[in-house]
JSON list of C-alpha atoms (C1' of nucleotides) in Angstrom, two decimals:
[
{"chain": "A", "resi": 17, "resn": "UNK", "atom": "CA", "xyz": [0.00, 0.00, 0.00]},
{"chain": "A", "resi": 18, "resn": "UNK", "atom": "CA", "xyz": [2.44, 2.82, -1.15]},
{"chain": "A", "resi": 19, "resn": "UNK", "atom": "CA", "xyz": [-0.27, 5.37, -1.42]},
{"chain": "A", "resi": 20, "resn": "UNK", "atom": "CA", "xyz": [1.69, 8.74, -0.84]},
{"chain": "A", "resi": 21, "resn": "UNK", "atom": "CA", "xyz": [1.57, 9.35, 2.31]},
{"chain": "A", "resi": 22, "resn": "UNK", "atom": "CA", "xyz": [4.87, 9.81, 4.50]},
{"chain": "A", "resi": 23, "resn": "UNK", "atom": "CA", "xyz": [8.03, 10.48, 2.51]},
{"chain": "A", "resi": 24, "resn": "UNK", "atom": "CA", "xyz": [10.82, 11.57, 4.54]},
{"chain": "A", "resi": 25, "resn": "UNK", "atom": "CA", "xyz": [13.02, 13.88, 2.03]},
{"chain": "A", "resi": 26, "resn": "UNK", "atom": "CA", "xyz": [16.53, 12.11, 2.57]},
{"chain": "A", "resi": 27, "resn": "UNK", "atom": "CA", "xyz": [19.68, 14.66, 2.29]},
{"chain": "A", "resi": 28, "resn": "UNK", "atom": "CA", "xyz": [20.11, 13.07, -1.55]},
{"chain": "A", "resi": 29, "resn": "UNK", "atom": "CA", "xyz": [17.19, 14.68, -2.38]},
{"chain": "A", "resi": 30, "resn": "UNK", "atom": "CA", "xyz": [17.39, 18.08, -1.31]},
{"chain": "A", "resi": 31, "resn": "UNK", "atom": "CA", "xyz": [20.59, 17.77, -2.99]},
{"chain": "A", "resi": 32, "resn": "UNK", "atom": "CA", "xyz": [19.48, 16.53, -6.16]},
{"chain": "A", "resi": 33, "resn": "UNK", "atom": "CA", "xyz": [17.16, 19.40, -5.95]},
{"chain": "A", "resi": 34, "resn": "UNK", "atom": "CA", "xyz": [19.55, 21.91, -4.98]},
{"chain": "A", "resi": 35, "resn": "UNK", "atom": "CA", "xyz": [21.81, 21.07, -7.63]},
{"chain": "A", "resi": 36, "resn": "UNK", "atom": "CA", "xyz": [19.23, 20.85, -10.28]},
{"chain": "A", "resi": 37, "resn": "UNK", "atom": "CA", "xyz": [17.63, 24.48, -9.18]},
{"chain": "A", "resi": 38, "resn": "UNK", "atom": "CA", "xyz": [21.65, 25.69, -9.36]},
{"chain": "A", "resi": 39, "resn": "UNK", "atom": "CA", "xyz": [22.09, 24.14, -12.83]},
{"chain": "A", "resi": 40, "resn": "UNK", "atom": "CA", "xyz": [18.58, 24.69, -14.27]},
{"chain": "A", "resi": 41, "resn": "UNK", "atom": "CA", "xyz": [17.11, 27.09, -12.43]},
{"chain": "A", "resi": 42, "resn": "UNK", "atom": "CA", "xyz": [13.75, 27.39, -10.24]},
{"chain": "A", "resi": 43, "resn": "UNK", "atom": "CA", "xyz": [10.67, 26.50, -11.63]},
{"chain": "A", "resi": 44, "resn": "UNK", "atom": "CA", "xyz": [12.16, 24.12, -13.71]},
{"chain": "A", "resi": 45, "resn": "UNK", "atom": "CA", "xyz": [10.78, 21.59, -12.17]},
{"chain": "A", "resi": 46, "resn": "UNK", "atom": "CA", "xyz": [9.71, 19.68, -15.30]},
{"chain": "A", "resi": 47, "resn": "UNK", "atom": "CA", "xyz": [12.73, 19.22, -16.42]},
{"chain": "A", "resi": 48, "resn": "UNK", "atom": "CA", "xyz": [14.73, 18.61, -12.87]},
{"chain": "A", "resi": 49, "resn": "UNK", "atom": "CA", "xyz": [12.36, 16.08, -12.36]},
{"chain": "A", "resi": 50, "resn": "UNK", "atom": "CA", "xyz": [13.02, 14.42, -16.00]},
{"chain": "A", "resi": 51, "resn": "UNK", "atom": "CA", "xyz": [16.62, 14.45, -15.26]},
{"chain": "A", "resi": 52, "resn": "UNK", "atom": "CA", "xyz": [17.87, 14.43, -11.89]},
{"chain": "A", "resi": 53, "resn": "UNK", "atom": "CA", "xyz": [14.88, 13.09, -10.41]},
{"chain": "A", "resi": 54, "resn": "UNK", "atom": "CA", "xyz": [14.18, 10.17, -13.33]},
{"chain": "A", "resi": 55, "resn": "UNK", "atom": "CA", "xyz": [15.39, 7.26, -11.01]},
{"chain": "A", "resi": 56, "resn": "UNK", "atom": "CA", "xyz": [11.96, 7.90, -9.15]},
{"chain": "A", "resi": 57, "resn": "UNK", "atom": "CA", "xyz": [8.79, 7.58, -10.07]},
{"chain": "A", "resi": 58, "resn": "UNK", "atom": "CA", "xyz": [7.07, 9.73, -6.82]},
{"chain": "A", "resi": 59, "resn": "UNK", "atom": "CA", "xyz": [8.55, 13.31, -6.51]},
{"chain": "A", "resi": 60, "resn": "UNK", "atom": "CA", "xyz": [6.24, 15.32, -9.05]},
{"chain": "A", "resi": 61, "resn": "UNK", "atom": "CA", "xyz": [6.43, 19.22, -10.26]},
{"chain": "A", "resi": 62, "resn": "UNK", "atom": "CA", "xyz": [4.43, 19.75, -6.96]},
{"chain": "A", "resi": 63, "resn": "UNK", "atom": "CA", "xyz": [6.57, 18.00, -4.71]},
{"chain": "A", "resi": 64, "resn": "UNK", "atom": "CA", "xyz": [9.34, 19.89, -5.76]},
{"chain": "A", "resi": 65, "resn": "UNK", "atom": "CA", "xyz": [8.05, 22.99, -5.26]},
{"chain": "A", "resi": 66, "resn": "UNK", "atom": "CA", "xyz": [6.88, 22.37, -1.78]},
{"chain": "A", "resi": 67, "resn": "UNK", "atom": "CA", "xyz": [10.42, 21.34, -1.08]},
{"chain": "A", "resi": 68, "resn": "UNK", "atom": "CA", "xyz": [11.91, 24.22, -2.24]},
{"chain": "A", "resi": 69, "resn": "UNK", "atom": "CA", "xyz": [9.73, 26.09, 0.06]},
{"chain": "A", "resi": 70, "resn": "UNK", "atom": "CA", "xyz": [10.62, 24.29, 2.71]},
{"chain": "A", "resi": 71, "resn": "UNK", "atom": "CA", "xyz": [14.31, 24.60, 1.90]},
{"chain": "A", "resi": 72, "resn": "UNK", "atom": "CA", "xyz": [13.92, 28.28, 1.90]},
{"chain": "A", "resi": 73, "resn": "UNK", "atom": "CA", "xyz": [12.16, 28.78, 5.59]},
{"chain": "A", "resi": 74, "resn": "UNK", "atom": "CA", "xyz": [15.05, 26.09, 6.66]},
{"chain": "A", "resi": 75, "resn": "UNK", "atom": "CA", "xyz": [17.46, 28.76, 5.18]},
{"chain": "A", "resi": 76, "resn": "UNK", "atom": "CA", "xyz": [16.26, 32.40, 6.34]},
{"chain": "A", "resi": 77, "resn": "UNK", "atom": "CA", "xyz": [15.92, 30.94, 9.87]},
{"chain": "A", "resi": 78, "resn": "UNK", "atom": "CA", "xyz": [18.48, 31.56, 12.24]},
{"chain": "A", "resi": 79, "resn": "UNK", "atom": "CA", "xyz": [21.06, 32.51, 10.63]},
{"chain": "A", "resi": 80, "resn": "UNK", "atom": "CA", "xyz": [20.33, 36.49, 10.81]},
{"chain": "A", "resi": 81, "resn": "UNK", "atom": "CA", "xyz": [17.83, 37.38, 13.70]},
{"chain": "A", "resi": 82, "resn": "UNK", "atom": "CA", "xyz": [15.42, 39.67, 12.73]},
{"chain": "A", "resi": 83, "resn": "UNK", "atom": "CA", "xyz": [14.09, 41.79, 14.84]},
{"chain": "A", "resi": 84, "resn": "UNK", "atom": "CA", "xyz": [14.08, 39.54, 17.98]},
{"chain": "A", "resi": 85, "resn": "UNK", "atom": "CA", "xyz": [11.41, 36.89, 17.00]},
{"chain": "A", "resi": 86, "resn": "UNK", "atom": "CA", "xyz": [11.76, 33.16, 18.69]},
{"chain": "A", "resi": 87, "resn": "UNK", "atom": "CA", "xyz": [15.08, 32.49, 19.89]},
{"chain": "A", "resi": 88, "resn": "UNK", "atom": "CA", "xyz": [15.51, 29.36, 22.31]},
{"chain": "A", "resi": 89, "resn": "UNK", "atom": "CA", "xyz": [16.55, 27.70, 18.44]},
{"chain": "A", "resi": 90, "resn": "UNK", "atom": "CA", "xyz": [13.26, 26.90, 17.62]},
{"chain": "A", "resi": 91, "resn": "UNK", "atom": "CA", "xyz": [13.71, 23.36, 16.18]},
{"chain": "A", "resi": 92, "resn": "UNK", "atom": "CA", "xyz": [10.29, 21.94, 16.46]},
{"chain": "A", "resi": 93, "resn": "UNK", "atom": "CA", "xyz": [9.65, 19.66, 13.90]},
{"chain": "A", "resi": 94, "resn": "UNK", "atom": "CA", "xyz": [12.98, 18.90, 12.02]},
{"chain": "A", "resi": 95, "resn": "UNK", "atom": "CA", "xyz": [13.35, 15.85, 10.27]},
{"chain": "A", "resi": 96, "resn": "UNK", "atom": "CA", "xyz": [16.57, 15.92, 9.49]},
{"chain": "A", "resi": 97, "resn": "UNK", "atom": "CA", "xyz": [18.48, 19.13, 9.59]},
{"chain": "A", "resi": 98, "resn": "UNK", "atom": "CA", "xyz": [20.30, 20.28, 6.52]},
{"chain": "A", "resi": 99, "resn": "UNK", "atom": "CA", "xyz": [23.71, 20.73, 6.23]},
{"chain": "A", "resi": 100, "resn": "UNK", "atom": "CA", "xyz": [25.17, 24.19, 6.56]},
{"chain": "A", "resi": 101, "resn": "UNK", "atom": "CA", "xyz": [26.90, 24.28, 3.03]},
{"chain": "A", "resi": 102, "resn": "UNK", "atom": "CA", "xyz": [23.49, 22.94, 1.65]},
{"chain": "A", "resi": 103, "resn": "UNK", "atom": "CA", "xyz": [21.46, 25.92, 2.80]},
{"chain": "A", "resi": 104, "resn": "UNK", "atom": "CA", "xyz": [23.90, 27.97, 1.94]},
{"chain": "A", "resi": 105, "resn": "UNK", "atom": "CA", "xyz": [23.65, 27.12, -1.53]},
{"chain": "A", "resi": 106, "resn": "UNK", "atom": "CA", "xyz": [20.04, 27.44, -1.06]},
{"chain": "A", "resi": 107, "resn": "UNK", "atom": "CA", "xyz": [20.26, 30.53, -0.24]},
{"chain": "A", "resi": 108, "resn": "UNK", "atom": "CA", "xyz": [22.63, 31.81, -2.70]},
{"chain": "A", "resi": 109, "resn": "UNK", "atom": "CA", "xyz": [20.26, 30.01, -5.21]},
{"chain": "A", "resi": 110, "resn": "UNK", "atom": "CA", "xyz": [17.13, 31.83, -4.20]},
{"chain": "A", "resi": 111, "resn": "UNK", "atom": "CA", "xyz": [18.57, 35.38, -4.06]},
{"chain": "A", "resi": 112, "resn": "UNK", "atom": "CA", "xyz": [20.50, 35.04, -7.48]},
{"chain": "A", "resi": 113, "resn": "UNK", "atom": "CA", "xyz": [17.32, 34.02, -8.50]},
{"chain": "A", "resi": 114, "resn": "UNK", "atom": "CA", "xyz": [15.00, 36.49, -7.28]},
{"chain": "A", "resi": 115, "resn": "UNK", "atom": "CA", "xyz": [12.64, 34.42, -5.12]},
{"chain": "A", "resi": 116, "resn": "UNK", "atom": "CA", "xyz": [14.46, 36.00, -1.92]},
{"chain": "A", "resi": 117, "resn": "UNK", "atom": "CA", "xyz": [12.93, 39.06, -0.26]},
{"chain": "A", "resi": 118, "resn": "UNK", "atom": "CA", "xyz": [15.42, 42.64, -0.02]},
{"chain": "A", "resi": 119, "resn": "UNK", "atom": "CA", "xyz": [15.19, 41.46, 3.55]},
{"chain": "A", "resi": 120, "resn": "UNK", "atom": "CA", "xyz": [18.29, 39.42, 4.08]},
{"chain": "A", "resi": 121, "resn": "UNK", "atom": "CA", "xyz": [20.56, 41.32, 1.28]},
{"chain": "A", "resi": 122, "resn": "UNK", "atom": "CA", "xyz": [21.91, 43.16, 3.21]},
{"chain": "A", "resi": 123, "resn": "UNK", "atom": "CA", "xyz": [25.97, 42.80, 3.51]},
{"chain": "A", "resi": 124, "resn": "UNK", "atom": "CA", "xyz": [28.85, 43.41, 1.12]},
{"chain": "A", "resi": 125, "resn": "UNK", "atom": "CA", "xyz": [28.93, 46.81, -0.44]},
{"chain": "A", "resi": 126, "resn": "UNK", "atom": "CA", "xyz": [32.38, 47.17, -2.45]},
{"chain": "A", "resi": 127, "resn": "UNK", "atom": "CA", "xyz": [32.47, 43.48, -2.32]},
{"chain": "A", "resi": 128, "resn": "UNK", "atom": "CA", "xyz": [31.49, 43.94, -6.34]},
{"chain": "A", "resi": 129, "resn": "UNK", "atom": "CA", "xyz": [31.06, 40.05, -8.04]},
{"chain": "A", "resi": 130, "resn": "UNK", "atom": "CA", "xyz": [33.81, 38.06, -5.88]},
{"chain": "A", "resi": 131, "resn": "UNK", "atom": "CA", "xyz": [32.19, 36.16, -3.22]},
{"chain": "A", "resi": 132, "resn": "UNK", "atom": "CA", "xyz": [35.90, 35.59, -1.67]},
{"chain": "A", "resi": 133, "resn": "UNK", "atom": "CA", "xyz": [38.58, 37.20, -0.80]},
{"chain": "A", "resi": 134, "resn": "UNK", "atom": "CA", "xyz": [41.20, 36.91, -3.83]},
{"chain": "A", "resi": 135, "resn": "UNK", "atom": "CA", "xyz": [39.17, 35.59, -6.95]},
{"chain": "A", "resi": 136, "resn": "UNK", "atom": "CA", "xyz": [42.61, 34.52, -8.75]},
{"chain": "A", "resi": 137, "resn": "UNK", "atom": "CA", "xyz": [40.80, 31.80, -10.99]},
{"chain": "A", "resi": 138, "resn": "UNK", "atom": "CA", "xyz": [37.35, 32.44, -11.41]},
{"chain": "B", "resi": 8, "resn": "DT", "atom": "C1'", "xyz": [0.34, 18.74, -18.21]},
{"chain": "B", "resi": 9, "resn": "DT", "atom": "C1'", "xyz": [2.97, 21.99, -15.50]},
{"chain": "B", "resi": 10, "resn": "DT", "atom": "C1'", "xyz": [3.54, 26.04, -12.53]},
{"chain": "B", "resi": 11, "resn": "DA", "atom": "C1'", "xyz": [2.02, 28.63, -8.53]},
{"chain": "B", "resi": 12, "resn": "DG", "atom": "C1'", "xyz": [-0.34, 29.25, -4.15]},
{"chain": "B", "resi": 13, "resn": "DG", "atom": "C1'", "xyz": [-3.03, 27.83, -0.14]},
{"chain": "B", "resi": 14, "resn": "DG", "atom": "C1'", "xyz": [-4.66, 24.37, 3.35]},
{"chain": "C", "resi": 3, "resn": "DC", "atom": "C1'", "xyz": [1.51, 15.90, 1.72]},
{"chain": "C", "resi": 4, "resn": "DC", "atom": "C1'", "xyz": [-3.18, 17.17, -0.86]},
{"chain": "C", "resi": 5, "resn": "DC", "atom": "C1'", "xyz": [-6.21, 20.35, -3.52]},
{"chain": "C", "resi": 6, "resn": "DT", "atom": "C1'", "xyz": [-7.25, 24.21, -6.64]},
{"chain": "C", "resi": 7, "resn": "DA", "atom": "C1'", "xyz": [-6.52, 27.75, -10.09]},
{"chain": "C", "resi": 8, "resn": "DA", "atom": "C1'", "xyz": [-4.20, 29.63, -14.09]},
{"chain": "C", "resi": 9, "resn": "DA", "atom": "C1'", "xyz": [-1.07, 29.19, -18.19]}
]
DNA sequence: TTTAGGG
DNA sequence: CCCTAAA
């Protein structure tokens, strides 16, 4: 009876995901799900999405505090937490893409293109 | 059929 | 995760 009910997203996912998004793009889930996701047959265009969602709230939480919402870490209902570098690539993801709110862009001013310090090879 | 948003 | 609406 594999209806569709509980489906734990393992970390291979999100990183399929991730990686698909970062090579793709978001909302491109058609096609991430034709290639990266074509070993299984659950994980539609919808699933995807709601992922991605998820994946952003996991990544503009707690990192930055707002204003001084819930501290205490609030880590309710977390499956399995994502790796740092994961969410940071998340988050990179969603504000080169424009899905991220002017909220969190805010650092770097005469840091021009060059994420790190001495972009030799680029 | 796929994307996008809400429950 | 499931359902609904629009493209």
């Amino acid at each position: 009876m594999r209806r569709k009910h509980h489906r734990p997203w393992t970390l291979s996912e999100v990183v399929k995901l991730v990686e698909g998004v970062a090579k793709y793009g978001a909302g491109r889930w058609s096609e991430i799900k034709r290639l990266a996701f074509a070993s299984y047959s659950y994980r539609t265009s919808v699933d995807l999405k709601d992922k991605w969602r998820n994946l952003l709230r996991a990544s503009f939480v707690q990192l930055p505090a707002e204003k001084g919402m819930q501290v205490q870490s609030s880590r309710k209902h977390a499956s399995i937490p994502i790796p740092a570098p994961i969410l940071l690539r998340v988050r990179e993801l969603a504000e080169m893409q424009s899905q991220v709110p002017p909220s969190f862009s805010a650092s770097k001013f005469a840091g021009h293109t060059g994420s790190d310090r001495s972009s030799v090879h680029e």
